[in-house]
Amino acid sequence: MKKNLDWENIGFAYRPTDSRFVSMYTDGKWDEGAMIADPNVTISESSGVFQYAQTCFEGMKAYTTEDGHTVIFRPDLNAERMMTSCERLCLPVYPKEKFVDAVVRTVRANLDWVPPYGSGASLYIRPFMIGYSPVLGVSAAKDAMFRVFVSPVGPYFKGGIRPLKLKVSEYDRAAPRGTGDVKAGLNYAMSLHAIEQAHHESYDENMYLDSATRTKVEETGGANFLFVTRDGTVVTPKSPTILPSITRRSLMVVAKDYLGLKCEEREVPFAELPEMAECGLCGTAAVISPVGSVVDGDRTYTFDTSADNMGPTVRKLYETLTGIQMGRIPAPEGWICRVD
Ligand SMILES: *Cc1c(COP(=O)(O)O)cnc(C)c1O
């Protein structure tokens, strides 16, 4: 029986569900893992995660399709990305097939929490890993915990899609050869001050520039940029310090193969902003959030949001990808993972 929640109004907040998957890495190997009921973790005060922020995570969603199945979008890519994150943070890699299996098991065990088709809500899936055992000197924890929990979340834009207002941040997100390309909690810890400040100044998000030269567009705290030029080319910034968004990579395939648009993944100089007709932010949370303006000091750059609060091309991209996710449009091979 589906939970009786006010799906449209549940917001984006943690809501513990019936069960979660847990697997422990001890003596150099992963155990089989199990579904458990307890949402709490009891752990040494000196664990790697507490002392040196040794943790990484993933984020994806399960949806109900038009024909009533529960599906997950491309979990194999989340599995691969987490392997990269673990390697960079000296955490033990959790194997790809086991990752997908753990995610599917967790969603299956919480099917009552998957919001119904058409509600705009979805089941957010949060796999993560922590350095579990105690450390004092700076070193990687010997033991780790991999865990997957889910939480139902409402539509990202409550009360309808609205163009976002961004500011160019005076802070940097990722150093050259740093950890910008992995999904590490530490990348978010140091972005909290910048986002609070932006919110305080009534901006929705920060646009980060490359830290080396501060001349190129990188990403926001948690979403990749996608631009559409005046001649209709879809452009996304290429940089080794950007987190490779699965949504953005999927949207580029949609732009090329479904919409027949010219696509470029390349460096995007900030000086090119006046040439961009449309702008969007790509990520699991909202698929694409339209950007209405970017403010840099006393200059404001504005973008087309004439197609019902989105740029016309951004809207086509949004509708095609959400159509694929909801089963209204045929998906490329391997994109949709059916859970039931
Ligand atoms: C997770 C994340 C994204 C979005 O990635 P998706 O796979 O599309 O959800 C973008 N930027 C950063 C910094 C992220 O952590």
Short mmCIF file of C-alpha atoms and ligand atoms in Angstrom, two decimals, residues 59 81 173 183 188 219-224 243 245-248 282-284, ligand 1:
data_model
loop_
_atom_site.label_atom_id
_atom_site.label_comp_id
_atom_site.label_asym_id
_atom_site.label_seq_id
_atom_site.Cartn_x
_atom_site.Cartn_y
_atom_site.Cartn_z
CA GLY A 59 22.23 10.93 -5.86
CA ARG A 81 31.15 7.65 -10.70
CA ARG A 173 34.70 25.60 -5.85
CA LYS A 183 31.28 13.62 -5.52
CA TYR A 188 29.90 20.74 -0.32
CA GLU A 219 29.44 24.93 -12.64
CA THR A 220 27.29 25.80 -9.64
CA GLY A 221 27.63 24.14 -6.24
CA GLY A 222 25.63 21.11 -7.39
CA ALA A 223 24.67 21.36 -11.07
CA ASN A 224 26.40 21.62 -14.48
CA LEU A 243 31.66 16.99 -11.57
CA SER A 245 26.69 15.23 -14.21
CA ILE A 246 24.75 12.23 -15.50
CA THR A 247 21.81 14.49 -16.31
CA ARG A 248 24.01 16.80 -18.37
CA CYS A 282 21.55 20.21 -15.08
CA GLY A 283 21.25 17.80 -12.20
CA THR A 284 19.16 14.97 -10.80
C1 LIG B 1 25.80 15.65 -8.22
C2 LIG B 1 26.36 16.87 -8.82
C3 LIG B 1 25.92 17.35 -10.08
C4 LIG B 1 24.78 16.75 -10.84
O1 LIG B 1 25.01 15.44 -11.26
P1 LIG B 1 23.79 14.50 -11.70
O2 LIG B 1 24.44 13.18 -11.91
O3 LIG B 1 23.22 15.04 -12.94
O4 LIG B 1 22.80 14.51 -10.58
C5 LIG B 1 26.56 18.47 -10.60
N1 LIG B 1 27.55 19.10 -9.93
C6 LIG B 1 27.98 18.69 -8.72
C7 LIG B 1 29.05 19.44 -8.04
C8 LIG B 1 27.39 17.56 -8.13
O5 LIG B 1 27.82 17.17 -6.92
#
